[in-house]
Every structure is written in structure tokens, then in C-alpha cells.
Amino acid sequence: MRLIGVIGGMSWESTAVYYRLFNEAARERAGGLHSARLLVWSFDFAEIEALQAAGDWDGATARLADAARALKAAGAEVLVIATNTMHKMADAVQAAAGLPLVHIADATAGAARAAGMRRPLVLATRYTMEQDFYLGRLRDRHGLDPVVPDAASRETVHRIIYEELCRGVIRAESHAAYLDVIARMRANEGIDGLVYGCTEVGLLLDPADTDLPAVDSTRVHVTAALDAATG
């Protein structure tokens, strides 16, 4: 297995899930005491969140590019950005390190298409739901027609991610709020599946919550990264 460099800490709550899933999957594939070969660069998320809120995407790109170069210098052979939102600068990060980068939107789109989705609802941060770096990739590269909630619902979804899930807080009322958004979008927009387009959403939602097919971007990203590292 090639050494996987993980750019994480955004938030550490989901990076911890990545770490567990990487090692569980490696053990399932190889058996015994096998685990994943990983290097993890973990940011102080408060610093990154401040750059996001200020719209300083150039500053955020510089931080992630530095992390990618550091991981390469330490021996990483494949890169993973353990967050959907920060794939906004995926191309710049990959170029900075000169390493293959496993893109979370590609992994997610492949799983969505395999599940028969054409018009999935994307639940994510405001940045991912309102900018085109992610939705556009699902649409233009993979032929999907992604849907996002209305403005008020986008704000609710975003707030729960940053104020609760990124802090390890799981609330029944927030779970109900997400299910309400899904039900309304299903009734009004004809969605045929769900994309957990933020790596924390899987902390709150479970595929068993609805009868719609659901893709957890964190899980499929791990699978794609292991495939890239062992292929």
C-alpha cells in the first residue's frame, strides 16, 4: 500500500472518522493485524474557519498547499483532503505537491450513479451548497443534476454543521430538522437520493433514516483512497 497523506482537522471530528474507517477497511481487505499506512496533517480548524468566513480562499489555499508539500516531504504518495468544502482548492493543492489527489466529489458521484441517483439532494456547508466547485463537478463531469435546499434551509444545515457537529454535539432536534429538509425537498423537488456532502453529516444522519438511497461522502472517499493506494 502506498503511503496516504491526509489533510485533516477540518474538523477533527470527521478526521477521526476517516482514521477509523481507513484502518477498518484496511483490516477487512488484508486481514489479521493489518492497518492503513497514513500520514495525517491536522489543522487547527478555528484558523481555517476564520479564513472561510472572511472569504480568504487564497489564504486557505496557501495553508493547504503547504500541508500537501509537507506530507510529500514526509513520504506521502497519495493525497486526501478530509473535507468536502476544502476541495474548492483541490487542483491547487494537487499541483503544489505534485502527487495524485483522490477527489471526494468523484468518489461521491460514482457511488451516487451506482445507486441509481440522477437528482440527489446535497446536504453540506453553505460554501459547498452555494458555490460551483462541488456541484459543478457532480454535474459537468458525472452527469448528475444535484439539488440543494432553499436559502433558509441551507442556513439551518450549515449552522448545525459548524455549531454542533464540528464540536461533537449531536441533537435530536437537529436530526429532525435535517429530516424535515429532506422530506420537503422530496415533495417539492423530486429528489431521488441523498448526498452527505459534508464529512460531518454522517455523524447526524444514518442511511436508515429514509428509504432514499444515500451516499456518505466520507465513507466512499476512504474506499476510493484505499483503491488508489493499492492499485
Coordinates of C-alpha atoms in Angstrom, one line a residue:
M1 CA 0.0 0.0 0.0
R2 CA 1.3 3.4 -0.9
L3 CA 1.5 5.9 1.9
I4 CA -1.6 8.1 2.1
G5 CA -1.2 11.7 3.2
V6 CA -4.4 13.0 4.8
I7 CA -5.0 16.8 5.2
G8 CA -7.4 16.8 8.1
G9 CA -8.6 18.6 11.2
M10 CA -11.4 20.4 9.3
S11 CA -13.0 19.3 11.6
W12 CA -11.1 16.8 13.7
E13 CA -14.5 15.1 14.4
S14 CA -14.7 13.9 10.9
T15 CA -11.0 13.3 10.6
A16 CA -11.3 10.9 13.5
V17 CA -13.9 9.0 11.5
Y18 CA -11.6 9.0 8.5
Y19 CA -8.9 7.4 10.6
R20 CA -11.2 4.7 11.9
L21 CA -12.7 3.9 8.5
F22 CA -9.2 3.8 6.8
N23 CA -8.0 1.3 9.4
E24 CA -11.2 -0.8 9.5
A25 CA -11.2 -1.1 5.7
A26 CA -7.5 -2.0 5.5
R27 CA -8.0 -4.7 8.0
E28 CA -11.0 -6.0 6.1
R29 CA -9.0 -6.1 2.9
A30 CA -5.8 -7.6 4.3
G31 CA -6.9 -9.4 7.4
G32 CA -5.1 -10.0 10.7
L33 CA -3.4 -7.0 12.3
H34 CA -3.1 -5.0 9.1
S35 CA -4.0 -1.3 9.2
A36 CA -3.7 1.6 6.8
R37 CA -0.4 3.4 6.1
L38 CA -1.3 7.1 6.8
L39 CA 0.3 10.4 7.5
V40 CA -2.2 12.9 9.0
W41 CA -1.7 16.7 8.9
S42 CA -4.3 18.1 11.3
F43 CA -5.1 21.8 11.2
D44 CA -6.4 24.0 14.0
F45 CA -9.8 24.3 12.5
A46 CA -10.5 27.7 14.1
E47 CA -7.8 29.2 11.9
I48 CA -9.3 27.6 8.7
E49 CA -12.9 28.5 9.7
A50 CA -11.8 32.2 10.1
L51 CA -10.4 32.2 6.6
Q52 CA -13.6 30.6 5.2
A53 CA -15.8 33.1 7.0
A54 CA -13.7 36.0 5.7
G55 CA -13.8 34.7 2.2
D56 CA -10.0 34.5 2.2
W57 CA -9.8 31.4 0.0
D58 CA -6.4 32.4 -1.3
G59 CA -5.1 32.3 2.3
A60 CA -6.8 28.9 2.9
T61 CA -5.3 27.6 -0.3
A62 CA -1.8 28.6 0.8
R63 CA -2.3 26.7 4.1
L64 CA -3.5 23.5 2.4
A65 CA -0.8 23.7 -0.2
D66 CA 1.9 24.0 2.5
A67 CA 0.4 21.0 4.2
A68 CA 0.4 19.0 1.0
R69 CA 4.1 19.8 0.4
A70 CA 4.9 18.8 4.0
L71 CA 3.2 15.5 3.6
K72 CA 5.0 14.8 0.3
A73 CA 8.3 15.6 2.0
A74 CA 7.5 13.2 4.8
G75 CA 6.9 10.4 2.2
A76 CA 3.2 10.6 1.2
E77 CA 2.5 9.1 -2.2
V78 CA -1.3 9.8 -2.5
L79 CA -3.2 12.8 -1.1
V80 CA -6.6 13.0 0.6
I81 CA -8.3 16.3 1.7
A82 CA -10.6 15.1 4.5
T83 CA -13.3 17.6 3.9
N84 CA -15.7 18.4 1.1
T85 CA -15.6 22.2 1.4
M86 CA -11.8 22.5 1.0
H87 CA -11.9 20.6 -2.3
K88 CA -12.5 24.2 -3.6
M89 CA -8.7 24.3 -3.8
A90 CA -8.1 20.7 -4.7
D91 CA -6.4 21.4 -8.0
A92 CA -4.0 23.9 -6.4
V93 CA -3.2 21.5 -3.6
Q94 CA -2.5 18.7 -6.0
A95 CA -0.3 20.9 -8.2
A96 CA 1.6 22.2 -5.1
A97 CA 2.6 18.6 -4.1
G98 CA 2.8 17.0 -7.5
L99 CA 1.0 14.0 -6.1
P100 CA -2.2 12.2 -7.1
L101 CA -5.2 13.5 -5.2
V102 CA -8.3 11.4 -4.6
H103 CA -11.2 13.9 -5.2
I104 CA -14.1 13.4 -2.9
A105 CA -16.7 14.6 -5.4
D106 CA -15.6 12.0 -7.9
A107 CA -15.9 9.2 -5.3
T108 CA -19.3 10.5 -4.3
A109 CA -20.6 10.9 -7.8
G110 CA -19.5 7.4 -8.7
A111 CA -21.4 6.0 -5.7
A112 CA -24.4 8.1 -6.4
R113 CA -24.6 6.9 -10.0
A114 CA -24.1 3.3 -8.9
A115 CA -27.1 3.7 -6.6
G116 CA -29.3 4.9 -9.4
M117 CA -29.4 8.6 -8.5
R118 CA -29.9 11.3 -11.0
R119 CA -31.1 14.2 -8.9
P120 CA -29.6 13.9 -5.4
L121 CA -30.1 16.3 -2.6
V122 CA -26.7 17.6 -1.4
L123 CA -26.5 18.5 2.3
A124 CA -23.3 20.3 3.1
T125 CA -21.8 23.6 4.3
R126 CA -23.1 26.8 2.8
Y127 CA -19.9 27.1 0.8
T128 CA -20.4 23.7 -0.8
M129 CA -24.1 24.2 -1.5
E130 CA -23.8 27.8 -2.9
Q131 CA -20.6 27.7 -4.9
D132 CA -19.9 25.7 -8.0
F133 CA -16.7 23.9 -7.3
Y134 CA -18.5 20.8 -6.0
L135 CA -22.0 20.9 -7.6
G136 CA -20.4 21.8 -10.9
R137 CA -18.1 18.8 -10.8
L138 CA -21.1 16.5 -10.0
R139 CA -23.0 18.0 -12.9
D140 CA -20.3 18.6 -15.6
R141 CA -18.1 15.5 -15.0
H142 CA -20.6 13.0 -13.8
G143 CA -23.9 13.9 -15.4
L144 CA -25.8 14.4 -12.2
D145 CA -28.4 17.1 -11.5
P146 CA -27.6 17.9 -7.9
V147 CA -30.2 19.9 -5.8
V148 CA -29.6 22.0 -2.7
P149 CA -32.2 23.2 -0.2
D150 CA -33.8 26.7 -0.2
A151 CA -31.8 29.6 1.4
A152 CA -33.4 29.3 4.9
S153 CA -32.8 25.5 4.9
R154 CA -29.2 25.9 3.7
E155 CA -28.6 28.2 6.6
T156 CA -30.0 25.6 9.1
V157 CA -27.9 22.8 7.6
H158 CA -24.8 25.0 7.7
R159 CA -25.4 26.2 11.2
I160 CA -25.8 22.7 12.6
I161 CA -22.6 21.6 10.9
Y162 CA -20.4 24.4 12.4
E163 CA -22.1 25.0 15.7
E164 CA -22.9 21.4 16.6
L165 CA -21.4 18.6 14.5
C166 CA -17.9 20.1 14.3
R167 CA -18.0 20.4 18.1
G168 CA -19.1 16.8 18.6
V169 CA -22.7 17.8 19.6
I170 CA -25.5 15.6 18.3
R171 CA -29.0 16.8 19.0
A172 CA -32.3 15.1 18.3
E173 CA -33.9 18.3 17.2
S174 CA -31.2 18.9 14.6
H175 CA -31.7 15.3 13.3
A176 CA -35.4 16.1 13.0
A177 CA -34.6 19.4 11.2
Y178 CA -32.4 17.6 8.6
L179 CA -35.2 15.0 8.1
D180 CA -37.7 17.8 7.6
V181 CA -35.5 19.4 4.9
I182 CA -35.2 16.1 3.2
A183 CA -39.0 15.5 3.3
R184 CA -39.8 18.9 1.9
M185 CA -37.2 18.6 -0.9
R186 CA -38.5 15.2 -1.8
A187 CA -42.1 16.5 -2.0
N188 CA -41.2 19.8 -3.9
E189 CA -38.1 19.0 -6.0
G190 CA -38.4 15.3 -6.9
I191 CA -35.0 14.3 -5.4
D192 CA -34.1 10.6 -5.8
G193 CA -31.3 10.3 -3.3
L194 CA -29.1 12.0 -0.7
V195 CA -25.5 13.0 -0.7
Y196 CA -23.9 13.7 2.6
G197 CA -21.8 16.4 1.1
C198 CA -20.1 17.4 4.3
T199 CA -17.9 14.9 6.2
E200 CA -19.7 15.6 9.4
V201 CA -23.2 14.9 8.1
G202 CA -22.8 11.2 8.6
L203 CA -22.4 11.9 12.3
L204 CA -26.1 13.0 12.4
L205 CA -27.8 11.1 9.7
D206 CA -28.0 7.4 9.0
P207 CA -29.0 5.8 5.7
A208 CA -31.8 4.0 7.5
D209 CA -33.4 7.4 8.3
T210 CA -35.2 7.4 5.0
D211 CA -36.0 5.0 2.2
L212 CA -34.0 7.2 -0.3
P213 CA -30.6 5.9 -1.3
A214 CA -27.8 7.8 0.5
V215 CA -24.1 8.3 -0.1
D216 CA -21.9 9.3 2.8
S217 CA -19.0 11.1 1.1
T218 CA -16.6 10.2 4.0
R219 CA -17.1 6.5 3.5
V220 CA -16.8 6.4 -0.3
H221 CA -13.8 8.8 -0.1
V222 CA -12.0 6.3 2.1
T223 CA -12.8 3.5 -0.2
A224 CA -11.5 5.4 -3.3
A225 CA -8.3 6.4 -1.5
L226 CA -7.5 2.9 -0.5
D227 CA -8.2 1.7 -4.1
A228 CA -5.8 4.4 -5.3
A229 CA -3.2 3.5 -2.7
T230 CA -3.3 -0.2 -3.5
G231 CA -4.0 -0.1 -7.3

